């Protein structure tokens, strides 16, 4: 696995930059969910967003982002912790659209709907905020969220390249965020620097490293690299949790499964890991009620 992100800080200029190169985890998600190209790309962008937003968390905090749109993909849910463990799925992975243009990709999610961001900051209550979708473009939605809901001048940029069959070749993104007291227009300045560069996925595809991309972005500005964090697709599901999900159905429902199907398979939404429960397993669960 070659995925990682870099966190960099230009203290004097008052800005932090996060650059994420995460092709492998986006491809793994596409594989696990058997996505068609448009869904692979949209999910890949959302996973990149999760990596970038996860880099803003403190130790042991977690973030979940749910994009619910009016387009054919319906819903994309992604999660990240602050350790680079990321997972996600798309409701309709087998949507097939003829074109893979940015407009079409945004339309696959849809321009009407909601982005819900839930953070587990280790407080008794989860923090949840919701903003309306504007275009269906994942990076634009997250940029709007950070500026609007969190009131921090920020910019997220996510890009990808695909081969002739529409398979993901490169996926990456960056996040630029002003530091308090947010006095300068530093985000705008760096946005201008980005606009003079090729899209980030093209840079990665041509062999540029995240380190080199950070350097291109800052130009003459002095900065410090704070962290290099490996990223990977990882799901927290396991057999015990699947067992708990079955127990929560109640004894009558479990008896019903035994009577009708004999055994059952719990399929994880996030990673498609399958947990098989035989008749004996189910009967043992019943004994514990
Ligand atoms: Zn799982």
CSV table of C-alpha atoms and ligand atoms in Angstrom, one decimal:
chain,number,residue,atom,x,y,z
A,1,UNK,CA,0.0,0.0,0.0
A,2,UNK,CA,1.4,3.4,-1.0
A,3,UNK,CA,-1.3,5.6,0.2
A,4,UNK,CA,-0.4,8.4,2.6
A,5,UNK,CA,-1.1,12.0,3.4
A,6,UNK,CA,1.1,14.9,4.4
A,7,UNK,CA,0.3,17.6,6.9
A,8,UNK,CA,2.2,20.8,6.4
A,9,UNK,CA,2.1,24.1,8.2
A,10,UNK,CA,3.1,27.6,7.2
A,11,UNK,CA,2.8,29.3,10.6
A,12,UNK,CA,3.8,32.8,9.5
A,13,UNK,CA,1.5,32.8,6.5
A,14,UNK,CA,-1.2,31.3,8.8
A,15,UNK,CA,-2.2,28.3,6.8
A,16,UNK,CA,-2.2,24.5,6.9
A,17,UNK,CA,-2.1,22.2,3.9
A,18,UNK,CA,-2.9,18.5,3.7
A,19,UNK,CA,-2.1,16.5,0.6
A,20,UNK,CA,-3.5,13.0,0.2
A,21,UNK,CA,-2.4,10.4,-2.3
A,22,UNK,CA,-4.9,7.5,-1.9
A,23,UNK,CA,-5.3,5.6,-5.1
A,24,UNK,CA,-5.0,2.1,-3.5
A,25,UNK,CA,-7.7,2.6,-0.9
A,26,UNK,CA,-10.1,4.1,-3.6
A,27,UNK,CA,-9.3,1.1,-5.8
A,28,UNK,CA,-9.9,-1.4,-2.9
A,29,UNK,CA,-13.2,0.2,-2.2
A,30,UNK,CA,-14.2,0.0,-5.9
A,31,UNK,CA,-13.1,-3.7,-5.9
A,32,UNK,CA,-15.0,-4.6,-2.7
A,33,UNK,CA,-18.2,-2.9,-3.8
A,34,UNK,CA,-17.9,-4.0,-7.5
A,35,UNK,CA,-18.6,-0.4,-8.6
A,36,UNK,CA,-19.1,0.8,-12.1
A,37,UNK,CA,-16.8,3.7,-13.2
A,38,UNK,CA,-19.0,6.6,-12.2
A,39,UNK,CA,-19.6,5.1,-8.8
A,40,UNK,CA,-15.9,4.2,-8.4
A,41,UNK,CA,-15.0,7.9,-9.1
A,42,UNK,CA,-17.6,9.4,-6.8
A,43,UNK,CA,-16.8,7.0,-4.0
A,44,UNK,CA,-13.1,7.6,-4.5
A,45,UNK,CA,-13.6,11.3,-4.2
A,46,UNK,CA,-15.7,10.8,-1.0
A,47,UNK,CA,-13.0,8.6,0.5
A,48,UNK,CA,-10.4,11.2,-0.3
A,49,UNK,CA,-12.6,13.8,1.4
A,50,UNK,CA,-12.7,11.4,4.4
A,51,UNK,CA,-8.9,11.1,4.5
A,52,UNK,CA,-8.5,14.9,4.3
A,53,UNK,CA,-11.2,15.6,7.0
A,54,UNK,CA,-9.8,12.8,9.1
A,55,UNK,CA,-6.4,14.6,9.1
A,56,UNK,CA,-8.1,17.5,11.0
A,57,UNK,CA,-9.1,15.3,13.9
A,58,UNK,CA,-7.4,14.8,17.2
A,59,UNK,CA,-6.2,11.4,18.6
A,60,UNK,CA,-9.0,8.8,18.6
A,61,UNK,CA,-11.6,11.1,17.2
A,62,UNK,CA,-13.7,9.9,14.2
A,63,UNK,CA,-15.7,11.5,11.4
A,64,UNK,CA,-18.5,10.2,9.3
A,65,UNK,CA,-19.9,12.0,6.2
A,66,UNK,CA,-23.1,11.1,4.5
A,67,UNK,CA,-23.9,12.5,1.1
A,68,UNK,CA,-27.6,12.0,0.2
A,69,UNK,CA,-28.4,13.3,-3.3
A,70,UNK,CA,-31.1,13.4,-5.9
A,71,UNK,CA,-28.9,11.6,-8.4
A,72,UNK,CA,-28.8,7.9,-9.3
A,73,UNK,CA,-26.0,7.0,-6.8
A,74,UNK,CA,-28.5,8.0,-4.0
A,75,UNK,CA,-26.1,7.9,-1.0
A,76,UNK,CA,-22.4,7.8,-0.3
A,77,UNK,CA,-21.2,7.2,3.3
A,78,UNK,CA,-17.6,7.4,4.3
A,79,UNK,CA,-15.8,7.3,7.6
A,80,UNK,CA,-12.3,8.0,8.9
A,81,UNK,CA,-10.5,8.1,12.1
A,82,UNK,CA,-7.4,10.2,12.8
A,83,UNK,CA,-5.2,7.2,12.2
A,84,UNK,CA,-5.7,6.9,8.4
A,85,UNK,CA,-8.3,4.1,8.7
A,86,UNK,CA,-11.0,4.8,6.1
A,87,UNK,CA,-14.0,3.0,4.8
A,88,UNK,CA,-17.1,3.8,2.8
A,89,UNK,CA,-19.8,2.6,0.4
A,90,UNK,CA,-22.2,3.9,-2.2
A,91,UNK,CA,-25.8,2.9,-2.2
A,92,UNK,CA,-26.1,2.2,-5.9
A,93,UNK,CA,-22.6,0.9,-7.0
A,94,UNK,CA,-23.8,-0.4,-10.4
A,95,UNK,CA,-25.1,2.8,-12.0
A,96,UNK,CA,-23.8,3.1,-15.5
A,97,UNK,CA,-23.5,6.5,-17.2
A,98,UNK,CA,-22.0,7.0,-20.6
A,99,UNK,CA,-19.8,9.9,-19.8
A,100,UNK,CA,-17.2,10.5,-17.0
A,101,UNK,CA,-17.1,14.3,-17.2
A,102,UNK,CA,-16.9,16.3,-14.0
A,103,UNK,CA,-20.5,17.5,-14.6
A,104,UNK,CA,-21.7,13.9,-15.1
A,105,UNK,CA,-19.9,12.7,-11.9
A,106,UNK,CA,-21.5,15.5,-9.9
A,107,UNK,CA,-24.9,14.8,-11.4
A,108,UNK,CA,-24.5,11.1,-10.4
A,109,UNK,CA,-24.8,12.3,-6.8
A,110,UNK,CA,-27.1,15.1,-7.6
A,111,UNK,CA,-27.4,18.8,-6.8
A,112,UNK,CA,-30.3,18.5,-4.4
A,113,UNK,CA,-29.9,16.8,-1.0
A,114,UNK,CA,-27.9,16.9,2.2
A,115,UNK,CA,-24.4,16.4,3.5
A,116,UNK,CA,-24.5,15.3,7.1
A,117,UNK,CA,-21.2,15.3,9.0
A,118,UNK,CA,-21.0,13.5,12.3
A,119,UNK,CA,-18.0,13.8,14.5
A,120,UNK,CA,-17.1,11.6,17.5
A,121,UNK,CA,-14.9,13.9,19.5
A,122,UNK,CA,-14.9,11.6,22.6
A,123,UNK,CA,-17.5,13.8,24.3
A,124,UNK,CA,-20.7,12.2,25.6
A,125,UNK,CA,-22.6,13.5,22.6
A,126,UNK,CA,-21.7,13.2,18.9
A,127,UNK,CA,-21.6,16.5,17.1
A,128,UNK,CA,-23.7,16.5,13.9
A,129,UNK,CA,-24.1,19.2,11.3
A,130,UNK,CA,-26.0,19.2,8.0
A,131,UNK,CA,-25.6,21.4,5.0
A,132,UNK,CA,-27.6,21.4,1.7
A,133,UNK,CA,-25.8,20.0,-1.3
A,134,UNK,CA,-25.0,22.6,-4.0
A,135,UNK,CA,-23.7,20.7,-7.0
A,136,UNK,CA,-23.0,17.1,-6.2
A,137,UNK,CA,-19.3,17.7,-6.6
A,138,UNK,CA,-17.8,16.1,-3.4
A,139,UNK,CA,-14.9,18.6,-3.0
A,140,UNK,CA,-17.2,21.6,-3.5
A,141,UNK,CA,-19.7,20.2,-0.9
A,142,UNK,CA,-16.9,19.7,1.6
A,143,UNK,CA,-15.4,23.1,1.0
A,144,UNK,CA,-18.9,24.6,1.5
A,145,UNK,CA,-19.3,22.6,4.7
A,146,UNK,CA,-16.0,23.9,6.2
A,147,UNK,CA,-16.6,27.5,5.3
A,148,UNK,CA,-20.3,27.5,6.2
A,149,UNK,CA,-20.8,25.2,9.0
A,150,UNK,CA,-17.4,25.4,10.7
A,151,UNK,CA,-16.7,29.0,9.6
A,152,UNK,CA,-13.1,28.3,8.7
A,153,UNK,CA,-11.7,29.7,5.4
A,154,UNK,CA,-10.9,26.5,3.6
A,155,UNK,CA,-10.6,24.9,0.2
A,156,UNK,CA,-10.7,21.2,-0.7
A,157,UNK,CA,-9.7,20.0,-4.2
A,158,UNK,CA,-10.0,16.4,-5.3
A,159,UNK,CA,-9.1,14.8,-8.6
A,160,UNK,CA,-8.7,11.4,-10.3
A,161,UNK,CA,-7.5,9.9,-13.5
A,162,UNK,CA,-9.0,6.8,-15.2
A,163,UNK,CA,-7.8,4.4,-17.9
A,164,UNK,CA,-9.8,3.6,-21.1
A,165,UNK,CA,-12.1,1.2,-19.3
A,166,UNK,CA,-12.9,3.7,-16.6
A,167,UNK,CA,-10.8,2.0,-13.9
A,168,UNK,CA,-9.3,4.4,-11.4
A,169,UNK,CA,-5.6,5.1,-12.1
A,170,UNK,CA,-4.9,7.9,-9.6
A,171,UNK,CA,-6.9,9.5,-6.8
A,172,UNK,CA,-5.7,12.3,-4.6
A,173,UNK,CA,-6.7,15.6,-3.0
A,174,UNK,CA,-5.7,18.5,-0.9
A,175,UNK,CA,-7.1,20.7,1.8
A,176,UNK,CA,-6.0,24.2,2.5
A,177,UNK,CA,-7.2,25.8,5.7
A,178,UNK,CA,-6.5,29.2,7.2
A,179,UNK,CA,-5.3,29.3,10.9
A,180,UNK,CA,-6.9,31.6,13.5
A,181,UNK,CA,-7.2,34.6,13.5
A,182,UNK,CA,-8.1,34.2,9.8
A,183,UNK,CA,-6.9,37.7,9.0
A,184,UNK,CA,-5.3,37.2,5.6
A,185,UNK,CA,-6.7,35.9,2.3
A,186,UNK,CA,-4.1,33.1,2.4
A,187,UNK,CA,-6.6,30.5,1.2
A,188,UNK,CA,-7.3,32.6,-1.9
A,189,UNK,CA,-3.6,33.0,-2.5
A,190,UNK,CA,-3.0,29.3,-2.4
A,191,UNK,CA,-6.1,28.7,-4.6
A,192,UNK,CA,-4.4,30.9,-7.2
A,193,UNK,CA,-1.2,28.7,-6.9
A,194,UNK,CA,-3.3,25.6,-7.5
A,195,UNK,CA,-5.0,27.0,-10.5
A,196,UNK,CA,-1.6,27.5,-12.2
A,197,UNK,CA,-0.8,23.8,-11.6
A,198,UNK,CA,-2.2,20.7,-13.5
A,199,UNK,CA,-4.9,18.8,-11.5
A,200,UNK,CA,-3.4,17.0,-8.5
A,201,UNK,CA,-4.2,13.5,-9.9
A,202,UNK,CA,-2.3,14.4,-13.1
A,203,UNK,CA,0.7,15.4,-11.0
A,204,UNK,CA,0.6,12.2,-9.0
A,205,UNK,CA,0.1,10.2,-12.2
A,206,UNK,CA,3.2,11.8,-13.7
A,207,UNK,CA,5.2,10.6,-10.8
A,208,UNK,CA,5.2,13.7,-8.5
A,209,UNK,CA,5.1,12.8,-4.8
A,210,UNK,CA,2.9,14.5,-2.2
A,211,UNK,CA,6.1,16.1,-0.9
A,212,UNK,CA,6.8,17.7,-4.3
A,213,UNK,CA,3.2,18.8,-4.6
A,214,UNK,CA,3.3,20.5,-1.2
A,215,UNK,CA,6.5,22.3,-2.3
A,216,UNK,CA,4.8,23.4,-5.6
A,217,UNK,CA,1.8,24.7,-3.7
A,218,UNK,CA,3.7,26.8,-1.1
A,219,UNK,CA,6.1,28.2,-3.7
A,220,UNK,CA,8.4,30.7,-2.0
A,221,UNK,CA,6.4,30.5,1.3
A,222,UNK,CA,8.3,29.0,4.2
A,223,UNK,CA,6.6,25.9,5.6
A,224,UNK,CA,7.2,22.8,7.8
A,225,UNK,CA,6.2,19.2,7.1
A,226,UNK,CA,4.5,18.0,10.3
A,227,UNK,CA,3.5,14.5,9.6
A,228,UNK,CA,3.4,11.7,7.0
A,229,UNK,CA,0.4,9.4,7.7
A,230,UNK,CA,-0.2,6.1,6.0
A,231,UNK,CA,-3.8,5.7,4.8
A,232,UNK,CA,-5.7,2.4,4.2
A,233,UNK,CA,-9.1,1.0,3.7
A,234,UNK,CA,-10.0,-0.6,6.9
A,235,UNK,CA,-13.4,-1.7,8.4
A,236,UNK,CA,-14.1,-2.1,12.1
A,237,UNK,CA,-16.5,-4.9,11.5
A,238,UNK,CA,-16.0,-8.3,13.1
A,239,UNK,CA,-17.9,-11.5,14.0
A,240,UNK,CA,-18.9,-10.3,17.5
A,241,UNK,CA,-20.5,-7.1,16.1
A,242,UNK,CA,-22.4,-9.1,13.5
A,243,UNK,CA,-23.6,-11.4,16.3
A,244,UNK,CA,-24.8,-8.3,18.2
A,245,UNK,CA,-26.7,-7.2,15.2
A,246,UNK,CA,-28.4,-10.5,15.0
A,247,UNK,CA,-29.2,-10.5,18.8
A,248,UNK,CA,-30.8,-7.0,18.4
A,249,UNK,CA,-33.3,-8.6,16.0
A,250,UNK,CA,-34.8,-10.4,19.0
A,251,UNK,CA,-35.5,-14.1,19.7
A,252,UNK,CA,-38.6,-14.4,17.5
A,253,UNK,CA,-36.8,-13.1,14.4
A,254,UNK,CA,-33.9,-15.4,15.0
A,255,UNK,CA,-36.3,-18.4,15.4
A,256,UNK,CA,-37.9,-17.3,12.1
A,257,UNK,CA,-34.5,-17.4,10.3
A,258,UNK,CA,-33.8,-20.9,11.7
A,259,UNK,CA,-37.3,-22.1,10.6
A,260,UNK,CA,-37.1,-20.6,7.1
A,261,UNK,CA,-33.4,-20.3,6.0
A,262,UNK,CA,-31.6,-22.5,8.5
A,263,UNK,CA,-28.6,-20.3,8.4
A,264,UNK,CA,-27.8,-16.6,7.7
A,265,UNK,CA,-25.1,-14.4,6.3
A,266,UNK,CA,-24.4,-11.0,7.8
A,267,UNK,CA,-22.9,-8.8,5.0
A,268,UNK,CA,-21.0,-5.7,6.1
A,269,UNK,CA,-22.3,-2.6,4.2
A,270,UNK,CA,-18.9,-1.0,4.4
A,271,UNK,CA,-16.5,-3.7,3.2
A,272,UNK,CA,-18.7,-6.7,2.1
A,273,UNK,CA,-17.0,-9.0,4.6
A,274,UNK,CA,-19.5,-11.9,5.1
A,275,UNK,CA,-20.1,-13.5,8.4
A,276,UNK,CA,-21.9,-16.9,8.2
A,277,UNK,CA,-24.1,-18.0,11.1
A,278,UNK,CA,-25.1,-21.7,10.9
A,279,UNK,CA,-28.2,-23.2,12.5
A,280,UNK,CA,-26.1,-24.2,15.5
A,281,UNK,CA,-24.7,-20.7,15.8
A,282,UNK,CA,-28.2,-19.3,15.7
A,283,UNK,CA,-29.6,-21.8,18.2
A,284,UNK,CA,-26.7,-20.9,20.6
A,285,UNK,CA,-27.7,-17.2,20.3
A,286,UNK,CA,-31.3,-18.1,21.2
A,287,UNK,CA,-30.1,-20.0,24.3
A,288,UNK,CA,-28.6,-16.8,25.5
A,289,UNK,CA,-31.8,-14.8,25.6
B,1,LIG,ZN1,-16.9,-4.3,7.3
